[in-house]
PDB file of C-alpha atoms in Angstrom:
ATOM      1  CA  MET A   1       0.000   0.000   0.000  1.00 49.00           C
ATOM      2  CA  SER A   2       1.336   3.444  -0.923  1.00 47.00           C
ATOM      3  CA  PHE A   3       0.163   6.583   0.840  1.00 49.00           C
ATOM      4  CA  VAL A   4       0.124   9.835  -1.147  1.00 49.00           C
ATOM      5  CA  SER A   5      -0.245  13.130   0.686  1.00 47.00           C
ATOM      6  CA  CYS A   6      -2.477  15.573  -1.165  1.00 49.00           C
ATOM      7  CA  GLU A   7      -1.224  19.115  -1.225  1.00 48.00           C
ATOM      8  CA  SER A   8      -3.659  21.947  -0.890  1.00 43.00           C
ATOM      9  CA  GLY A   9      -5.211  22.877  -4.207  1.00 51.00           C
ATOM     10  CA  MET A  10      -4.474  19.572  -5.930  1.00 60.00           C
ATOM     11  CA  GLY A  11      -7.394  19.074  -8.290  1.00 73.00           C
ATOM     12  CA  LEU A  12      -9.145  15.955  -9.470  1.00 76.00           C
ATOM     13  CA  THR A  13      -8.320  16.712 -13.092  1.00 82.00           C
ATOM     14  CA  PHE A  14      -4.597  16.825 -12.309  1.00 83.00           C
ATOM     15  CA  LEU A  15      -4.796  13.594 -10.303  1.00 80.00           C
ATOM     16  CA  PHE A  16      -6.737  11.797 -13.008  1.00 80.00           C
ATOM     17  CA  GLU A  17      -4.289  12.937 -15.700  1.00 83.00           C
ATOM     18  CA  GLU A  18      -1.287  11.851 -13.616  1.00 82.00           C
ATOM     19  CA  MET A  19      -2.777   8.451 -12.821  1.00 81.00           C
ATOM     20  CA  ASN A  20      -3.368   7.884 -16.539  1.00 82.00           C
ATOM     21  CA  ARG A  21       0.085   9.164 -17.477  1.00 84.00           C
ATOM     22  CA  VAL A  22       1.954   7.034 -14.956  1.00 82.00           C
ATOM     23  CA  LYS A  23      -0.397   4.032 -15.284  1.00 78.00           C
ATOM     24  CA  VAL A  24      -0.626   3.329 -11.556  1.00 78.00           C
ATOM     25  CA  VAL A  25      -2.640   0.430 -10.188  1.00 84.00           C
ATOM     26  CA  ARG A  26      -5.395   2.440  -8.565  1.00 85.00           C
ATOM     27  CA  GLU A  27      -6.450  -0.311  -6.167  1.00 87.00           C
ATOM     28  CA  LYS A  28      -3.001  -0.079  -4.564  1.00 85.00           C
ATOM     29  CA  LEU A  29      -3.019   3.687  -4.153  1.00 87.00           C
ATOM     30  CA  THR A  30      -4.176   5.376  -0.958  1.00 89.00           C
ATOM     31  CA  PHE A  31      -4.395   9.152  -0.738  1.00 88.00           C
ATOM     32  CA  GLU A  32      -4.317  10.883   2.607  1.00 86.00           C
ATOM     33  CA  ILE A  33      -5.527  14.193   3.922  1.00 84.00           C
ATOM     34  CA  THR A  34      -4.731  15.654   7.317  1.00 81.00           C
ATOM     35  CA  GLU A  35      -7.570  15.961   9.749  1.00 78.00           C
ATOM     36  CA  THR A  36      -7.079  19.728  10.055  1.00 77.00           C
ATOM     37  CA  THR A  37      -7.264  20.196   6.275  1.00 82.00           C
ATOM     38  CA  ALA A  38     -10.359  18.009   5.969  1.00 80.00           C
ATOM     39  CA  VAL A  39     -12.313  19.839   8.658  1.00 77.00           C
ATOM     40  CA  LYS A  40     -11.724  23.259   7.115  1.00 80.00           C
ATOM     41  CA  ASN A  41     -14.494  22.384   4.674  1.00 80.00           C
ATOM     42  CA  LEU A  42     -16.102  19.039   5.422  1.00 81.00           C
ATOM     43  CA  VAL A  43     -18.452  19.107   2.443  1.00 84.00           C
ATOM     44  CA  ASP A  44     -15.693  19.734  -0.118  1.00 85.00           C
ATOM     45  CA  ALA A  45     -13.369  17.244   1.572  1.00 86.00           C
ATOM     46  CA  SER A  46     -16.068  14.586   1.608  1.00 87.00           C
ATOM     47  CA  ASP A  47     -16.882  15.187  -2.071  1.00 87.00           C
ATOM     48  CA  PHE A  48     -13.187  15.059  -3.003  1.00 86.00           C
ATOM     49  CA  ILE A  49     -12.698  11.805  -1.091  1.00 89.00           C
ATOM     50  CA  GLN A  50     -15.713  10.215  -2.755  1.00 90.00           C
ATOM     51  CA  GLU A  51     -14.424  11.191  -6.212  1.00 88.00           C
ATOM     52  CA  ILE A  52     -11.001   9.661  -5.494  1.00 87.00           C
ATOM     53  CA  LYS A  53     -12.693   6.480  -4.280  1.00 89.00           C
ATOM     54  CA  ARG A  54     -14.791   6.360  -7.480  1.00 89.00           C
ATOM     55  CA  LEU A  55     -11.491   6.255  -9.388  1.00 86.00           C
ATOM     56  CA  GLY A  56     -10.723   3.006  -7.548  1.00 90.00           C
ATOM     57  CA  CYS A  57      -8.290   4.411  -4.979  1.00 90.00           C
ATOM     58  CA  PHE A  58      -8.526   4.456  -1.195  1.00 91.00           C
ATOM     59  CA  PHE A  59      -8.396   7.361   1.220  1.00 90.00           C
ATOM     60  CA  ALA A  60      -6.924   7.899   4.676  1.00 89.00           C
ATOM     61  CA  ILE A  61      -7.272  10.626   7.253  1.00 84.00           C
ATOM     62  CA  ASP A  62      -3.863  11.536   8.652  1.00 85.00           C
ATOM     63  CA  ASP A  63      -2.909  12.932  12.067  1.00 79.00           C
ATOM     64  CA  PHE A  64      -6.104  11.630  13.637  1.00 75.00           C
ATOM     65  CA  GLY A  65      -6.482  12.897  17.176  1.00 74.00           C
ATOM     66  CA  ALA A  66      -4.593  16.134  16.617  1.00 69.00           C
ATOM     67  CA  GLY A  67      -7.853  18.094  16.220  1.00 60.00           C
ATOM     68  CA  MET A  68     -10.272  18.980  18.960  1.00 52.00           C
ATOM     69  CA  ALA A  69     -13.314  17.013  17.767  1.00 56.00           C
ATOM     70  CA  SER A  70     -11.758  14.127  15.858  1.00 66.00           C
ATOM     71  CA  TYR A  71     -14.436  11.557  16.587  1.00 72.00           C
ATOM     72  CA  ALA A  72     -17.163  13.757  15.139  1.00 70.00           C
ATOM     73  CA  TYR A  73     -15.375  13.858  11.781  1.00 75.00           C
ATOM     74  CA  LEU A  74     -15.036  10.094  11.445  1.00 80.00           C
ATOM     75  CA  LYS A  75     -18.689   9.661  10.598  1.00 78.00           C
ATOM     76  CA  GLN A  76     -18.666  12.566   8.118  1.00 78.00           C
ATOM     77  CA  LEU A  77     -15.583  11.658   6.070  1.00 84.00           C
ATOM     78  CA  PRO A  78     -15.845   8.504   3.937  1.00 87.00           C
ATOM     79  CA  VAL A  79     -12.233   7.419   4.476  1.00 90.00           C
ATOM     80  CA  ASP A  80     -10.981   3.835   4.391  1.00 93.00           C
ATOM     81  CA  TYR A  81      -8.032   4.279   6.775  1.00 93.00           C
ATOM     82  CA  VAL A  82      -7.389   6.355   9.881  1.00 92.00           C
ATOM     83  CA  LYS A  83      -3.789   7.148  10.743  1.00 92.00           C
ATOM     84  CA  ILE A  84      -3.539   7.809  14.475  1.00 91.00           C
ATOM     85  CA  ASP A  85      -1.308  10.797  15.117  1.00 88.00           C
ATOM     86  CA  GLY A  86       2.206   9.999  16.296  1.00 90.00           C
ATOM     87  CA  MET A  87       1.756  11.963  19.518  1.00 88.00           C
ATOM     88  CA  PHE A  88      -0.434   9.069  20.690  1.00 90.00           C
ATOM     89  CA  VAL A  89       2.163   6.455  19.714  1.00 93.00           C
ATOM     90  CA  ARG A  90       5.644   7.693  20.536  1.00 90.00           C
ATOM     91  CA  ASP A  91       5.363   7.256  24.323  1.00 88.00           C
ATOM     92  CA  LEU A  92       3.118   4.176  24.544  1.00 90.00           C
ATOM     93  CA  ASP A  93       5.912   2.183  26.133  1.00 87.00           C
ATOM     94  CA  LYS A  94       6.194   4.701  28.988  1.00 88.00           C
ATOM     95  CA  ASN A  95       2.607   5.706  29.645  1.00 86.00           C
ATOM     96  CA  ILE A  96      -0.253   3.346  30.582  1.00 89.00           C
ATOM     97  CA  GLU A  97      -2.852   6.131  30.304  1.00 90.00           C
ATOM     98  CA  GLY A  98      -1.638   6.889  26.780  1.00 88.00           C
ATOM     99  CA  PHE A  99      -1.888   3.209  25.910  1.00 92.00           C
ATOM    100  CA  LYS A 100      -5.499   3.101  27.104  1.00 92.00           C
ATOM    101  CA  ILE A 101      -6.394   6.127  24.966  1.00 90.00           C
ATOM    102  CA  PHE A 102      -4.649   4.614  21.942  1.00 93.00           C
ATOM    103  CA  GLU A 103      -6.347   1.262  22.441  1.00 95.00           C
ATOM    104  CA  SER A 104      -9.771   2.922  22.709  1.00 92.00           C
ATOM    105  CA  MET A 105      -9.146   4.834  19.475  1.00 92.00           C
ATOM    106  CA  VAL A 106      -8.250   1.599  17.668  1.00 95.00           C
ATOM    107  CA  LYS A 107     -11.415  -0.112  18.915  1.00 95.00           C
ATOM    108  CA  LEU A 108     -13.619   2.820  17.947  1.00 91.00           C
ATOM    109  CA  ILE A 109     -12.112   3.126  14.466  1.00 93.00           C
ATOM    110  CA  HIS A 110     -12.508  -0.608  13.876  1.00 96.00           C
ATOM    111  CA  SER A 111     -16.133  -0.420  15.031  1.00 93.00           C
ATOM    112  CA  LEU A 112     -16.714   2.038  12.160  1.00 91.00           C
ATOM    113  CA  ASN A 113     -15.288  -0.523   9.696  1.00 93.00           C
ATOM    114  CA  LYS A 114     -12.174   1.510   8.974  1.00 93.00           C
ATOM    115  CA  LYS A 115      -8.567   0.300   9.007  1.00 95.00           C
ATOM    116  CA  VAL A 116      -6.103   1.709  11.553  1.00 96.00           C
ATOM    117  CA  VAL A 117      -2.558   2.898  10.860  1.00 95.00           C
ATOM    118  CA  ALA A 118      -0.227   3.629  13.789  1.00 96.00           C
ATOM    119  CA  GLU A 119       2.317   6.332  12.950  1.00 93.00           C
ATOM    120  CA  PHE A 120       5.746   6.954  14.528  1.00 94.00           C
ATOM    121  CA  VAL A 121       6.520   3.314  15.299  1.00 96.00           C
ATOM    122  CA  ALA A 122      10.247   3.789  15.741  1.00 95.00           C
ATOM    123  CA  THR A 123      11.298   0.879  17.959  1.00 95.00           C
ATOM    124  CA  GLU A 124      10.661  -2.822  18.371  1.00 95.00           C
ATOM    125  CA  GLY A 125       9.061  -2.105  21.739  1.00 94.00           C
ATOM    126  CA  LEU A 126       6.518   0.263  20.192  1.00 95.00           C
ATOM    127  CA  PHE A 127       5.893  -2.213  17.378  1.00 96.00           C
ATOM    128  CA  ASN A 128       5.106  -4.954  19.915  1.00 95.00           C
ATOM    129  CA  ILE A 129       2.786  -2.664  21.859  1.00 94.00           C
ATOM    130  CA  VAL A 130       0.761  -1.379  18.888  1.00 95.00           C
ATOM    131  CA  THR A 131       0.381  -4.834  17.365  1.00 93.00           C
ATOM    132  CA  LYS A 132      -1.243  -6.003  20.622  1.00 92.00           C
ATOM    133  CA  THR A 133      -4.039  -3.505  19.934  1.00 94.00           C
ATOM    134  CA  ASN A 134      -4.801  -5.095  16.553  1.00 95.00           C
ATOM    135  CA  VAL A 135      -3.845  -2.120  14.391  1.00 97.00           C
ATOM    136  CA  ASP A 136      -3.959  -2.980  10.713  1.00 97.00           C
ATOM    137  CA  PHE A 137      -0.783  -1.178   9.608  1.00 96.00           C
ATOM    138  CA  VAL A 138       2.206   0.555  11.142  1.00 95.00           C
ATOM    139  CA  GLN A 139       4.434   3.318   9.812  1.00 94.00           C
ATOM    140  CA  GLY A 140       7.700   4.451  11.244  1.00 94.00           C
ATOM    141  CA  TYR A 141      11.459   4.072  11.212  1.00 95.00           C
ATOM    142  CA  TYR A 142      11.244   0.621  12.802  1.00 95.00           C
ATOM    143  CA  ILE A 143       9.614  -0.612   9.586  1.00 93.00           C
ATOM    144  CA  ALA A 144      11.393   1.595   7.042  1.00 92.00           C
ATOM    145  CA  LYS A 145      12.365   5.177   6.379  1.00 88.00           C
ATOM    146  CA  PRO A 146      10.213   7.032   3.838  1.00 83.00           C
ATOM    147  CA  ILE A 147      11.315   6.716   0.228  1.00 82.00           C
ATOM    148  CA  TYR A 148      10.367   8.449  -2.975  1.00 79.00           C
ATOM    149  CA  LEU A 149       7.929   6.561  -5.170  1.00 72.00           C
ATOM    150  CA  SER A 150      10.404   6.925  -8.038  1.00 75.00           C
ATOM    151  CA  LYS A 151      12.961   4.876  -6.034  1.00 76.00           C
ATOM    152  CA  ILE A 152      10.697   1.825  -5.786  1.00 70.00           C
TER     153      ILE A 152
END
């Protein structure tokens, strides 16, 4: 699975043209939008996400939990994946209260039939902790450093 961050102002026409030009396998492409960007205009964000999904791609909300009313947005944005913000992950091995919050987020997201991505998994210890919560995917330096798509 490849995650593609959408920059502000990126239009559907441009995306469609690029996907045709590069000949990507759309079913393996997941776009992501930060929670704060999505909530600036929920209607436009929701429409944009639905159009991307109609093209055969998937969509993720990034930095989940960084906003003030994150849970309210989950039911309004038709995303496939929710990437829990790294601030909830990086200290899980040192903080039982943080672990309980993280675990509750994973359960809630799964109950909405969405997949969970844990960000900032930088050590084996964090990897072992987040996998106990049944996250679907992990990102972080423990797995691999980010690379350009052109280097794959």
